Amino acid sequence: MGHTTPKVSDPNQDPSKSVKHGVGPVTGLRELLFPSRGLSATELLLAVNLTVATVLFLAWGRDYGVNLRHWAEVWWSAVREDQAYGWWLPTIVLHAGLGHLARNMLALLVASGAVEFLVGGRWTVAAYLVTGLGAAWVSYVGHGAPPLSVGASGAILGLLGCTASFIIRRRRMFNYAQGWKVWRIYVPLFVLLLLPVLVNADVHAHVGGFACGLVLGPWLPPHARIHKLATMDSLRDEDVE
């Protein structure tokens, strides 16, 4: 009977920092979506969007849509007449309704979790802000009329763009098993899901955010967990019988 080295987990150790020699990296769904001890960047972004929506829904009730549109129109005028570009910032955490909020939060959970796993929490928040504002600017220029577009979808597409260009730029870092999954599973699914989204609702914001992400992604530094996972390749060519 062969001997199998048991896997030992240290409860005080960050799962992403597990090393070889009998201790495998923890890469379950929980760790992929929230790859951080304590409050992850993904949880933080979700909390901000949900908190803003909850406060406004409670404050405005049935007048939510009317008041939100009024705000967006006033902000558009402020940007156009006074160059008050700071009004773009709140638009990336506002949503047109419950359905809009639910769809975006589900997409944000996946997109932010992917970026955070690859580059870490701080860079994920920065990417959300940069690509979200870039999407807001493209939307503003593309429409040329009020109101300002609202929603996190531009930033979410930006995070997906970051993921795509990061993987392409850093492709040599991934081991055989990771590379196989990326190019044979994740990329085809990514394309099938992305293309319909790009042409839905605010096309300018979606395309603008995704383009910003493609530009930003190659410059994001990989998290230490990527280097460590790359050393644990159970499907290297020489190991395949």
Short mmCIF file of C-alpha atoms in Angstrom, two decimals, residues 17-233:
data_model
loop_
_atom_site.label_atom_id
_atom_site.label_comp_id
_atom_site.label_asym_id
_atom_site.label_seq_id
_atom_site.Cartn_x
_atom_site.Cartn_y
_atom_site.Cartn_z
CA LYS A 17 0.26 31.32 1.79
CA SER A 18 0.24 27.54 2.03
CA VAL A 19 3.38 25.97 0.68
CA LYS A 20 4.47 22.66 -0.68
CA HIS A 21 5.81 19.72 1.39
CA GLY A 22 2.48 18.21 2.33
CA VAL A 23 0.45 21.38 2.67
CA GLY A 24 -1.63 22.17 -0.41
CA PRO A 25 -3.01 25.59 -1.23
CA VAL A 26 -6.64 26.12 -0.37
CA THR A 27 -8.45 27.20 -3.53
CA GLY A 28 -12.07 26.48 -2.76
CA LEU A 29 -14.91 28.72 -3.89
CA ARG A 30 -14.84 30.73 -0.66
CA GLU A 31 -11.12 31.46 -1.03
CA LEU A 32 -11.45 32.32 -4.72
CA LEU A 33 -14.28 34.79 -4.19
CA PHE A 34 -12.98 36.28 -0.93
CA PRO A 35 -9.20 35.63 -1.01
CA SER A 36 -8.34 37.46 2.19
CA ARG A 37 -8.53 36.98 5.92
CA GLY A 38 -10.97 39.39 7.49
CA LEU A 39 -12.80 41.82 5.21
CA SER A 40 -11.82 41.27 1.59
CA ALA A 41 -11.91 43.96 -1.09
CA THR A 42 -14.74 42.09 -2.80
CA GLU A 43 -16.83 42.15 0.36
CA LEU A 44 -16.02 45.84 0.83
CA LEU A 45 -17.15 46.77 -2.69
CA LEU A 46 -20.33 44.74 -2.30
CA ALA A 47 -21.02 46.35 1.08
CA VAL A 48 -20.58 49.89 -0.27
CA ASN A 49 -22.95 49.32 -3.20
CA LEU A 50 -25.57 47.56 -1.08
CA THR A 51 -25.39 50.12 1.73
CA VAL A 52 -25.85 53.07 -0.63
CA ALA A 53 -28.81 51.34 -2.29
CA THR A 54 -30.44 50.43 1.03
CA VAL A 55 -30.14 53.96 2.42
CA LEU A 56 -31.62 55.53 -0.71
CA PHE A 57 -34.42 52.98 -1.03
CA LEU A 58 -35.42 53.62 2.58
CA ALA A 59 -35.18 57.39 2.20
CA TRP A 60 -37.01 57.73 -1.12
CA GLY A 61 -39.35 54.74 -1.20
CA ARG A 62 -41.54 54.78 -4.31
CA ASP A 63 -39.90 58.00 -5.49
CA TYR A 64 -36.52 56.30 -5.78
CA GLY A 65 -36.44 56.28 -9.59
CA VAL A 66 -37.68 59.86 -9.96
CA ASN A 67 -35.24 61.26 -7.41
CA LEU A 68 -32.30 59.30 -8.79
CA ARG A 69 -32.94 60.57 -12.30
CA HIS A 70 -33.20 64.14 -10.98
CA TRP A 71 -29.84 63.78 -9.24
CA ALA A 72 -28.26 62.35 -12.37
CA GLU A 73 -29.57 65.24 -14.48
CA VAL A 74 -28.33 67.85 -12.01
CA TRP A 75 -24.91 66.18 -11.88
CA TRP A 76 -24.73 66.08 -15.69
CA SER A 77 -25.30 69.85 -15.79
CA ALA A 78 -22.66 70.37 -13.08
CA VAL A 79 -20.12 68.38 -15.09
CA ARG A 80 -20.96 70.15 -18.33
CA GLU A 81 -21.15 73.71 -16.99
CA ASP A 82 -18.77 73.71 -14.01
CA GLN A 83 -16.42 70.82 -14.89
CA ALA A 84 -17.42 69.21 -11.58
CA TYR A 85 -16.03 65.82 -12.58
CA GLY A 86 -16.22 64.57 -9.00
CA TRP A 87 -19.91 63.82 -9.58
CA TRP A 88 -18.86 60.83 -11.66
CA LEU A 89 -17.70 59.07 -8.48
CA PRO A 90 -21.12 58.43 -6.86
CA THR A 91 -22.55 57.16 -10.15
CA ILE A 92 -20.42 54.00 -9.95
CA VAL A 93 -22.17 52.86 -6.75
CA LEU A 94 -25.75 53.84 -7.70
CA HIS A 95 -28.32 51.62 -9.42
CA ALA A 96 -31.56 52.21 -11.27
CA GLY A 97 -33.58 49.64 -9.29
CA LEU A 98 -33.56 46.35 -7.41
CA GLY A 99 -33.15 44.25 -10.55
CA HIS A 100 -30.26 46.38 -11.76
CA LEU A 101 -28.64 46.15 -8.32
CA ALA A 102 -29.04 42.36 -8.06
CA ARG A 103 -27.56 41.66 -11.51
CA ASN A 104 -24.61 43.95 -10.93
CA MET A 105 -23.82 42.59 -7.47
CA LEU A 106 -23.75 39.02 -8.77
CA ALA A 107 -21.41 40.07 -11.57
CA LEU A 108 -19.29 42.11 -9.16
CA LEU A 109 -18.90 39.12 -6.85
CA VAL A 110 -17.32 37.11 -9.67
CA ALA A 111 -15.30 39.89 -11.35
CA SER A 112 -13.89 41.40 -8.17
CA GLY A 113 -13.12 37.98 -6.69
CA ALA A 114 -11.09 37.07 -9.77
CA VAL A 115 -9.04 40.28 -9.71
CA GLU A 116 -8.50 40.12 -5.96
CA PHE A 117 -7.24 36.54 -6.21
CA LEU A 118 -4.77 37.57 -8.91
CA VAL A 119 -3.46 40.89 -7.59
CA GLY A 120 -4.75 41.45 -4.05
CA GLY A 121 -7.30 43.66 -2.35
CA ARG A 122 -5.80 47.14 -2.65
CA TRP A 123 -5.23 46.85 -6.37
CA THR A 124 -8.77 45.50 -6.80
CA VAL A 125 -10.31 48.57 -5.18
CA ALA A 126 -8.04 50.82 -7.23
CA ALA A 127 -9.00 49.01 -10.44
CA TYR A 128 -12.70 49.34 -9.60
CA LEU A 129 -12.37 53.10 -9.11
CA VAL A 130 -10.12 53.75 -12.13
CA THR A 131 -12.13 51.67 -14.61
CA GLY A 132 -15.45 52.84 -13.16
CA LEU A 133 -14.51 56.48 -13.60
CA GLY A 134 -13.14 55.75 -17.05
CA ALA A 135 -16.45 54.12 -17.98
CA ALA A 136 -18.37 57.11 -16.61
CA TRP A 137 -16.28 59.47 -18.73
CA VAL A 138 -16.78 57.45 -21.91
CA SER A 139 -20.51 57.26 -21.20
CA TYR A 140 -20.69 61.03 -20.66
CA VAL A 141 -18.82 61.79 -23.88
CA GLY A 142 -20.75 59.20 -25.86
CA HIS A 143 -24.22 60.34 -24.85
CA GLY A 144 -23.79 64.11 -24.93
CA ALA A 145 -27.08 64.64 -23.10
CA PRO A 146 -28.39 64.23 -19.55
CA PRO A 147 -28.62 62.34 -17.28
CA LEU A 148 -25.32 60.84 -16.14
CA SER A 149 -25.37 57.07 -16.42
CA VAL A 150 -25.49 55.19 -13.11
CA GLY A 151 -24.42 51.68 -12.16
CA ALA A 152 -21.42 49.57 -11.29
CA SER A 153 -21.44 47.70 -14.61
CA GLY A 154 -18.74 49.90 -16.17
CA ALA A 155 -16.40 49.13 -13.26
CA ILE A 156 -17.36 45.45 -13.36
CA LEU A 157 -16.51 45.24 -17.07
CA GLY A 158 -13.29 47.05 -16.16
CA LEU A 159 -12.43 44.33 -13.65
CA LEU A 160 -13.13 41.68 -16.28
CA GLY A 161 -10.88 43.55 -18.71
CA CYS A 162 -8.14 43.63 -16.05
CA THR A 163 -8.51 39.88 -15.58
CA ALA A 164 -8.23 39.16 -19.29
CA SER A 165 -5.20 41.33 -19.99
CA PHE A 166 -3.47 40.29 -16.74
CA ILE A 167 -3.77 36.61 -17.67
CA ILE A 168 -2.49 37.26 -21.19
CA ARG A 169 0.41 39.41 -19.93
CA ARG A 170 1.37 36.98 -17.13
CA ARG A 171 0.56 33.74 -18.96
CA ARG A 172 4.08 32.34 -18.48
CA MET A 173 3.61 32.50 -14.70
CA PHE A 174 0.84 29.89 -14.75
CA ASN A 175 1.63 26.21 -14.55
CA TYR A 176 0.31 23.62 -16.99
CA ALA A 177 -2.88 22.83 -15.07
CA GLN A 178 -3.73 26.50 -14.57
CA GLY A 179 -3.02 27.34 -18.19
CA TRP A 180 -5.15 24.46 -19.44
CA LYS A 181 -8.13 25.57 -17.35
CA VAL A 182 -7.72 29.22 -18.37
CA TRP A 183 -7.57 28.68 -22.13
CA ARG A 184 -9.88 25.65 -22.45
CA ILE A 185 -12.58 26.59 -19.92
CA TYR A 186 -12.45 30.10 -18.53
CA VAL A 187 -11.65 32.06 -21.69
CA PRO A 188 -14.43 30.46 -23.82
CA LEU A 189 -16.97 30.99 -21.02
CA PHE A 190 -15.69 34.53 -20.55
CA VAL A 191 -16.23 35.34 -24.23
CA LEU A 192 -19.71 33.81 -24.30
CA LEU A 193 -20.79 35.78 -21.23
CA LEU A 194 -19.02 39.02 -22.07
CA LEU A 195 -20.16 39.71 -25.62
CA PRO A 196 -23.90 39.97 -24.80
CA VAL A 197 -23.17 42.22 -21.81
CA LEU A 198 -21.07 44.65 -23.82
CA VAL A 199 -23.98 45.55 -26.08
CA ASN A 200 -26.64 45.75 -23.36
CA ALA A 201 -27.91 48.94 -21.67
CA ASP A 202 -25.16 51.61 -21.62
CA VAL A 203 -22.87 50.36 -24.37
CA HIS A 204 -20.53 53.34 -23.99
CA ALA A 205 -19.93 52.67 -20.28
CA HIS A 206 -19.50 48.93 -20.80
CA VAL A 207 -17.05 49.21 -23.68
CA GLY A 208 -15.24 52.12 -22.01
CA GLY A 209 -14.84 50.26 -18.72
CA PHE A 210 -13.67 47.08 -20.43
CA ALA A 211 -11.15 49.02 -22.53
CA CYS A 212 -9.79 50.74 -19.41
CA GLY A 213 -9.41 47.34 -17.78
CA LEU A 214 -7.54 45.94 -20.76
CA VAL A 215 -5.07 48.83 -20.52
CA LEU A 216 -4.70 48.64 -16.74
CA GLY A 217 -4.48 44.86 -16.32
CA PRO A 218 -0.93 44.30 -17.63
CA TRP A 219 0.43 46.85 -15.14
CA LEU A 220 -1.08 45.20 -12.06
CA PRO A 221 1.50 43.25 -10.02
CA PRO A 222 0.66 39.59 -9.33
CA HIS A 223 -0.10 38.57 -5.77
CA ALA A 224 2.39 36.28 -4.02
CA ARG A 225 -0.14 33.43 -4.10
CA ILE A 226 0.16 33.25 -7.89
CA HIS A 227 3.88 32.56 -7.68
CA LYS A 228 3.34 29.85 -5.04
CA LEU A 229 0.51 28.13 -6.85
CA ALA A 230 2.63 28.03 -10.01
CA THR A 231 5.20 25.84 -8.22
CA MET A 232 2.56 23.19 -7.45
CA ASP A 233 1.93 21.68 -10.84
#
